[in-house]
mmCIF file of C-alpha atoms and ligand atoms in Angstrom:
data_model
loop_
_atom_site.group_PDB
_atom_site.id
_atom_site.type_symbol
_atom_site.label_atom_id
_atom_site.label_comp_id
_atom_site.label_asym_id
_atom_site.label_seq_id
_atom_site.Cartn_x
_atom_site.Cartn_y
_atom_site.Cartn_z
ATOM 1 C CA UNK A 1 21.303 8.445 1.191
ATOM 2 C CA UNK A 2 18.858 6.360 -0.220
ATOM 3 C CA UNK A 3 16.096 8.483 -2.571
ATOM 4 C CA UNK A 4 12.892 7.134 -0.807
ATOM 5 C CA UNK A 5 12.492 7.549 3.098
ATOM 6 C CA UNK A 6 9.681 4.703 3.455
ATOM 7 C CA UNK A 7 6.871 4.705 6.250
ATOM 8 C CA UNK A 8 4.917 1.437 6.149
ATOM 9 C CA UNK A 9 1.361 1.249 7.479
ATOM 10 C CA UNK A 10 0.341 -2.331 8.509
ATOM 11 C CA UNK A 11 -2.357 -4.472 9.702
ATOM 12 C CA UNK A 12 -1.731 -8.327 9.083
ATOM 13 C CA UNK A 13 0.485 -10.413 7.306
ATOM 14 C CA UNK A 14 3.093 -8.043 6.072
ATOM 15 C CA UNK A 15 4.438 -10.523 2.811
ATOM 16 C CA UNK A 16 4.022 -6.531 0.549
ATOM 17 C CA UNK A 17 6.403 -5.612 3.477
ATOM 18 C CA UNK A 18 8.444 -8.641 3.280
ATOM 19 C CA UNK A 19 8.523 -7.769 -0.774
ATOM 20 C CA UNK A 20 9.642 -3.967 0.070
ATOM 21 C CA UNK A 21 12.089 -5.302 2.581
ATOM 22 C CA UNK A 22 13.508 -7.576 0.127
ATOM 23 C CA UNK A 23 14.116 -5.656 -2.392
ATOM 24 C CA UNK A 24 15.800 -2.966 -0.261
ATOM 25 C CA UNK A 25 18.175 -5.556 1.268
ATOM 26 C CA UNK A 26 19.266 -7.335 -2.915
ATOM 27 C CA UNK A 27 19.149 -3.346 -3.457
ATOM 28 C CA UNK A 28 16.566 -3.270 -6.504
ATOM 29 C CA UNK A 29 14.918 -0.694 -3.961
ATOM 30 C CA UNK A 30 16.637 2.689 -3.558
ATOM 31 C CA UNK A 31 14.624 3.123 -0.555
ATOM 32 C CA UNK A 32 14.867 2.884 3.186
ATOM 33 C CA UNK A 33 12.337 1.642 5.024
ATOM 34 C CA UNK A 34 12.136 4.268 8.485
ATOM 35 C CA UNK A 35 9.531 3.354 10.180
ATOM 36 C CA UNK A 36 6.408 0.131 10.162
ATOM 37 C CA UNK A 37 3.420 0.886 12.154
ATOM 38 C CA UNK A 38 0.984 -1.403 12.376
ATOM 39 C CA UNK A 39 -2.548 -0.414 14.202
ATOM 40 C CA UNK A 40 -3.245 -4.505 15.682
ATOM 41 C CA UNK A 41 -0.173 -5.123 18.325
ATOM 42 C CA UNK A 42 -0.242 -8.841 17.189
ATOM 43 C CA UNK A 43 0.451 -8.309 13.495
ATOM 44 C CA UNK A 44 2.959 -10.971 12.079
ATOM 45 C CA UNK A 45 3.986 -8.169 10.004
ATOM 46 C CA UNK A 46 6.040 -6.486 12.780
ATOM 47 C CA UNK A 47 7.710 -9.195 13.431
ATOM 48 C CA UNK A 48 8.815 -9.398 9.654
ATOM 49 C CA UNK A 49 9.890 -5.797 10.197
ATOM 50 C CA UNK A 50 12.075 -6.080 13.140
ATOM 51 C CA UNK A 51 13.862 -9.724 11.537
ATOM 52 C CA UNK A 52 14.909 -7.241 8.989
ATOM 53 C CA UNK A 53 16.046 -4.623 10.937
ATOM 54 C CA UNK A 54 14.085 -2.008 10.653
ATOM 55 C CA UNK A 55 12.357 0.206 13.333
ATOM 56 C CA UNK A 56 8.385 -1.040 13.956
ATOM 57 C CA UNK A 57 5.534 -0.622 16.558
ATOM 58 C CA UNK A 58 2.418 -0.935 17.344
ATOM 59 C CA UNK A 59 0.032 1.945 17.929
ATOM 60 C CA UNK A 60 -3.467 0.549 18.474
ATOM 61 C CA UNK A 61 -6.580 2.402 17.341
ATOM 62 C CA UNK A 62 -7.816 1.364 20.392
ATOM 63 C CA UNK A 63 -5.900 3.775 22.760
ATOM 64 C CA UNK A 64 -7.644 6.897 20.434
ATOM 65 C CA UNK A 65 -11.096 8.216 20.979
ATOM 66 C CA UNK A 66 -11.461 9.185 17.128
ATOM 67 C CA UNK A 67 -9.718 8.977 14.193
ATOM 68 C CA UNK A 68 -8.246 11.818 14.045
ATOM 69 C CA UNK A 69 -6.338 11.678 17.620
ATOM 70 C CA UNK A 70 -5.014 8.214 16.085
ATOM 71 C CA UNK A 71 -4.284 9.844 12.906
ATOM 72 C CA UNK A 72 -1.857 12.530 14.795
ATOM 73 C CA UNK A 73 0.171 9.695 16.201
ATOM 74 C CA UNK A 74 1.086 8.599 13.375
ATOM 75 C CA UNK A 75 1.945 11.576 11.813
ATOM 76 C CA UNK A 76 3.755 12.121 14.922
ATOM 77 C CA UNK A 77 6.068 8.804 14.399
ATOM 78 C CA UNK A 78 6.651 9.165 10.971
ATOM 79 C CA UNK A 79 7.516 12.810 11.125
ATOM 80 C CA UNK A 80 10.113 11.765 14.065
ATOM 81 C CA UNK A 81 11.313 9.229 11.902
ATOM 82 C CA UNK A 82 11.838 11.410 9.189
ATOM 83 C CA UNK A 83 9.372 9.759 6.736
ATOM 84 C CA UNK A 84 8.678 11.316 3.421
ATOM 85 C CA UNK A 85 6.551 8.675 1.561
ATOM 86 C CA UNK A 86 3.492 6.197 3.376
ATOM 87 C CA UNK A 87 3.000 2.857 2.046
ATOM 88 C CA UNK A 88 -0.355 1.016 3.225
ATOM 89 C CA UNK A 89 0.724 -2.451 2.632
ATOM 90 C CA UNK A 90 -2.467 -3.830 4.092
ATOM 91 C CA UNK A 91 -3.393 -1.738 6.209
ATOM 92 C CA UNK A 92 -7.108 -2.064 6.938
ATOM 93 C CA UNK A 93 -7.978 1.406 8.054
ATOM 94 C CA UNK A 94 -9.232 4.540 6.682
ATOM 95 C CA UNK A 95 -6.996 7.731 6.829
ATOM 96 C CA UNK A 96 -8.012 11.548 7.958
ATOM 97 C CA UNK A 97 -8.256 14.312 6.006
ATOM 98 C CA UNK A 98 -5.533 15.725 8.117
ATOM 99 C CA UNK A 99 -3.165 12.791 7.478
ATOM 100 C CA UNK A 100 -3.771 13.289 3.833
ATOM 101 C CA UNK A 101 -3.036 16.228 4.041
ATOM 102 C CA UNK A 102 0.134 16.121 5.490
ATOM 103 C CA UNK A 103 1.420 13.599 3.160
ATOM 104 C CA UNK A 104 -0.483 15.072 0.187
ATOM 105 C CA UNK A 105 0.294 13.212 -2.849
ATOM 106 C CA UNK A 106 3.230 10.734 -1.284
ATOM 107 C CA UNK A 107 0.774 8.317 0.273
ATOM 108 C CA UNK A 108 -0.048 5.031 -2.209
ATOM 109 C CA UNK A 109 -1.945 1.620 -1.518
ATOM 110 C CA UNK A 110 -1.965 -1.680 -2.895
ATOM 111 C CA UNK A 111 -5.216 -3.578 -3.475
ATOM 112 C CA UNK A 112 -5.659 -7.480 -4.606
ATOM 113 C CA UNK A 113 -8.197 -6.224 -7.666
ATOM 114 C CA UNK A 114 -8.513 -4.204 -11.059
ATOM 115 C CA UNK A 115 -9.589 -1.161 -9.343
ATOM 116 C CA UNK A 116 -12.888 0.053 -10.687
ATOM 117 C CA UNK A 117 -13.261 -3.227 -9.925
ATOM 118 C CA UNK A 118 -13.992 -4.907 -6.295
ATOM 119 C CA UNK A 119 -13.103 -1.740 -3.685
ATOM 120 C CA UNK A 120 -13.084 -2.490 -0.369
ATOM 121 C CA UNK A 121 -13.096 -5.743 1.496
ATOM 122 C CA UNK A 122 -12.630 -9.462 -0.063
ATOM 123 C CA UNK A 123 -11.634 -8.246 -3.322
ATOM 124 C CA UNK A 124 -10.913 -12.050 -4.356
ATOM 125 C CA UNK A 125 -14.024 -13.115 -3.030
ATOM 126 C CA UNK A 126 -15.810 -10.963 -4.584
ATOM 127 C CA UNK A 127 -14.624 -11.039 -7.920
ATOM 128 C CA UNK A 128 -15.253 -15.040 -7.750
ATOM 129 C CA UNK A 129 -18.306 -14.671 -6.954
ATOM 130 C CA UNK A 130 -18.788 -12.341 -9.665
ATOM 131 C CA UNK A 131 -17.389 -15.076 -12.140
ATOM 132 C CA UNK A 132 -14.807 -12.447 -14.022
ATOM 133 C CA UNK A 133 -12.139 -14.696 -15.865
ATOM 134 C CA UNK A 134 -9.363 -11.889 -14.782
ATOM 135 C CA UNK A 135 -8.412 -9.967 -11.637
ATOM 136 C CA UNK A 136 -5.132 -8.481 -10.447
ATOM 137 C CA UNK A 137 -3.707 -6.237 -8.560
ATOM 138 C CA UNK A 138 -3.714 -1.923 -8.973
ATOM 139 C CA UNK A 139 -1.157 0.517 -6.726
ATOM 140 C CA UNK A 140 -2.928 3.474 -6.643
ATOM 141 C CA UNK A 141 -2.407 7.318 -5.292
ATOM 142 C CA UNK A 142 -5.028 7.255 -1.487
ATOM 143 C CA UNK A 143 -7.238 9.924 -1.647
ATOM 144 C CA UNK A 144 -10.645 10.304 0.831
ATOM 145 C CA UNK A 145 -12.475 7.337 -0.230
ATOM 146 C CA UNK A 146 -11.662 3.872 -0.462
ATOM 147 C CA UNK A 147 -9.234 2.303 -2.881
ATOM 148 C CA UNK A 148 -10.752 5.431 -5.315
ATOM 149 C CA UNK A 149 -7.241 7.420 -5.837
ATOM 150 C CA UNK A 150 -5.539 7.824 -9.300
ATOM 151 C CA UNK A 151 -4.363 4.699 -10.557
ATOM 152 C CA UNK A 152 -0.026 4.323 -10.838
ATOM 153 C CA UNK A 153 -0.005 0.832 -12.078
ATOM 154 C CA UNK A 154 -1.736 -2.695 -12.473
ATOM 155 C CA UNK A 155 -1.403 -6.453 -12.909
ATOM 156 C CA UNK A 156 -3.383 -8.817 -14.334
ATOM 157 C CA UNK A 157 -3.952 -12.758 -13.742
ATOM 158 C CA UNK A 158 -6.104 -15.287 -15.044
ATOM 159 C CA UNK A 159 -9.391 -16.386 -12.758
ATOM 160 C CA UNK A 160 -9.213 -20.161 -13.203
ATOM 161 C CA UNK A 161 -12.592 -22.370 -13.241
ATOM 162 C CA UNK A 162 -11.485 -24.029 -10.371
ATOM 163 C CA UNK A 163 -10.257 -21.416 -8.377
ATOM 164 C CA UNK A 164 -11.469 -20.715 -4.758
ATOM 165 C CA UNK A 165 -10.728 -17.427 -2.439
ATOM 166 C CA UNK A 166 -7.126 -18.626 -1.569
ATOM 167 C CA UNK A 167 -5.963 -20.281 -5.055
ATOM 168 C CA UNK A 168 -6.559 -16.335 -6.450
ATOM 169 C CA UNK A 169 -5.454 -14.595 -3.257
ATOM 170 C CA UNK A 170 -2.329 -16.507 -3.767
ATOM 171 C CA UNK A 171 -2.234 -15.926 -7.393
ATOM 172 C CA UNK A 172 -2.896 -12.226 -7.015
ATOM 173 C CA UNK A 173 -0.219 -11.677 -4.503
ATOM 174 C CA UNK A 174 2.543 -12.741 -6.332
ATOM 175 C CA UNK A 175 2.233 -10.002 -8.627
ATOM 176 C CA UNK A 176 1.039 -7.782 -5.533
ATOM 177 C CA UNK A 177 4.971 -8.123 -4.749
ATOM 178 C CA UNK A 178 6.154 -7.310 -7.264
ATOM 179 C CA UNK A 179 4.190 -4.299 -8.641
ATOM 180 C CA UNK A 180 4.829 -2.636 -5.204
ATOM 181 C CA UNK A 181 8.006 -2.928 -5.459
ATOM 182 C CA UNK A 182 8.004 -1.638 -9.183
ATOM 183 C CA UNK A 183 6.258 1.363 -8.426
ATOM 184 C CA UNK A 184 8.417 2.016 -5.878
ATOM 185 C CA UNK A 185 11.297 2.027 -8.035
ATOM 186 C CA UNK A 186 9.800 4.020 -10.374
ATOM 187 C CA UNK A 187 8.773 6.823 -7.653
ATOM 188 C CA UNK A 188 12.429 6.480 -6.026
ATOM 189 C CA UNK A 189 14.021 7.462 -9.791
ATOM 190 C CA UNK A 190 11.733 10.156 -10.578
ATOM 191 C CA UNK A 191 9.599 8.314 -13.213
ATOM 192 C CA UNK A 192 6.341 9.031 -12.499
ATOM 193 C CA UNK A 193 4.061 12.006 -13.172
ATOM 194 C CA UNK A 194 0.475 12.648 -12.644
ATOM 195 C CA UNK A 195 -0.856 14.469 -15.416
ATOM 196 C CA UNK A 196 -4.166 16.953 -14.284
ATOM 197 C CA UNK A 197 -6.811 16.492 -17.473
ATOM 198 C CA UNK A 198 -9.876 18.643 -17.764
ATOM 199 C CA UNK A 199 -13.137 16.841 -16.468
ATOM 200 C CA UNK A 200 -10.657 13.778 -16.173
ATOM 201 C CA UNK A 201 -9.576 11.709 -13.188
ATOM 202 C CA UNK A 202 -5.601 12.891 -12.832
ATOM 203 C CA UNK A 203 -3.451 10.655 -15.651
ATOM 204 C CA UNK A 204 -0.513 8.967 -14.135
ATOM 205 C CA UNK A 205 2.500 8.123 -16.340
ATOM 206 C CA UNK A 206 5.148 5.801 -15.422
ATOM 207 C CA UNK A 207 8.120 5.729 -17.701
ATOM 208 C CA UNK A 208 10.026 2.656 -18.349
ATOM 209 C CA UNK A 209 13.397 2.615 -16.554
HETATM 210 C C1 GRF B 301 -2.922 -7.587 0.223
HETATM 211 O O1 GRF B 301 -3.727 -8.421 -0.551
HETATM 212 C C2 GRF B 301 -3.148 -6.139 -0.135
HETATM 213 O O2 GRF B 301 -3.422 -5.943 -1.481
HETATM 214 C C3 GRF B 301 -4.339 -5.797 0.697
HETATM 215 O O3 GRF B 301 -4.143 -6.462 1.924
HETATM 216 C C4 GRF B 301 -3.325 -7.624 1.698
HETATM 217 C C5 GRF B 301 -2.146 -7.520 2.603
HETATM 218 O O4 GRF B 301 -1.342 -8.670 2.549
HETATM 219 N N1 GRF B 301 -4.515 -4.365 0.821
HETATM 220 P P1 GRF B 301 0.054 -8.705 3.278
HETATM 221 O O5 GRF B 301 -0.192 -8.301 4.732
HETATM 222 O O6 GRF B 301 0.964 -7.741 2.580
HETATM 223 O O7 GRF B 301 0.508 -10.118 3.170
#
């Protein structure tokens, strides 16, 4: 069976899901992907999913009254699909306490900047307009606040003069793909541990396959 049972949180595109699928099919992924949710019913990224194979579906924030109750259905589908890690592959929502909670520690993100750096919404944007000469990508533990959990791993690229919004956005993505899907490999075989430090944010080590 493979080592990581996969549930993929969605909300656009889906090309870090297209990455993750990828690599599962050329098997540089010992993961199986059980379940993509995405919360906006037109999402190009379920689309990816089901080309693939794999089970997806939409479950609109719009049908829930809060959070929470939106929250429970998707702890609901994952847990009847048998998922034991979440992966919010753009997935532009925040996430209870409760859902947290339930997937304490086994829940990681991917974000288009050098997290301190640019948290939150047009990352690229907003490190042009910032004028830093390089960005990147960071997959990172989710805790309560946005893009803010320990860090796993990073990229970087250059910011070129000329750049604009989609130049770096493109730029940035490439290594998006392949960091996720890194990390991932490096979670399926057991090589990463998060290290508690006294009056520290929690150290994560990844060891080199
Ligand atoms: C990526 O840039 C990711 O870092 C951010 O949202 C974007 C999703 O892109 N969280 P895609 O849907 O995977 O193409």
């Amino acid at each position: 069976m493979a080592r990581l049972r996969l549930g993929i949180l969605v909300s656009g595109t889906g090309t870090n899901l297209g990455a993750i699928l990828d690599a599962v099919a050329r098997r540089d992924l010992d993961a199986e992907v059980r379940l993509v949710i995405s919360n906006i019913e037109q999402a190009p990224a379920l689309e990816r999913a089901s080309k693939a194979g794999v089970p997806a579906r939409a479950i609109s924030h719009r049908g829930y009254a809060t959070r929470e109750e939106f929250d429970r259905a998707l702890v609901t589908a994952f847990r009847e699909a048998k998922v034991e890690w979440v992966v919010l592959a753009g997935f532009m929502r925040l996430l209870s306490t409760e859902f947290l909670a339930t997937f304490a520690g086994r829940i990681i993100n991917i974000h288009p900047a050098l997290l301190p750096a640019f948290p939150g919404v047009n990352a690229q944007r907003r490190a042009l307009e910032h004028g830093v000469k390089v960005s990147g990508c960071t997959v990172h533990f989710v805790d309560e606040a946005v893009d803010s959990g320990p860090i796993i791993a990073q990229r970087a690229v250059p910011v070129h003069d000329d750049d604009d919004e989609s130049s770096l956005r493109q730029r940035i993505l490439v290594e998006e793909h392949a960091l996720l899907v890194q990390v991932l490999q490096a979670l399926a075989a057991d090589r990463v541990q998060v290290i508690a430090r006294a009056n520290l944010r929690p150290l994560v080590s990844v060891r080199a396959s």
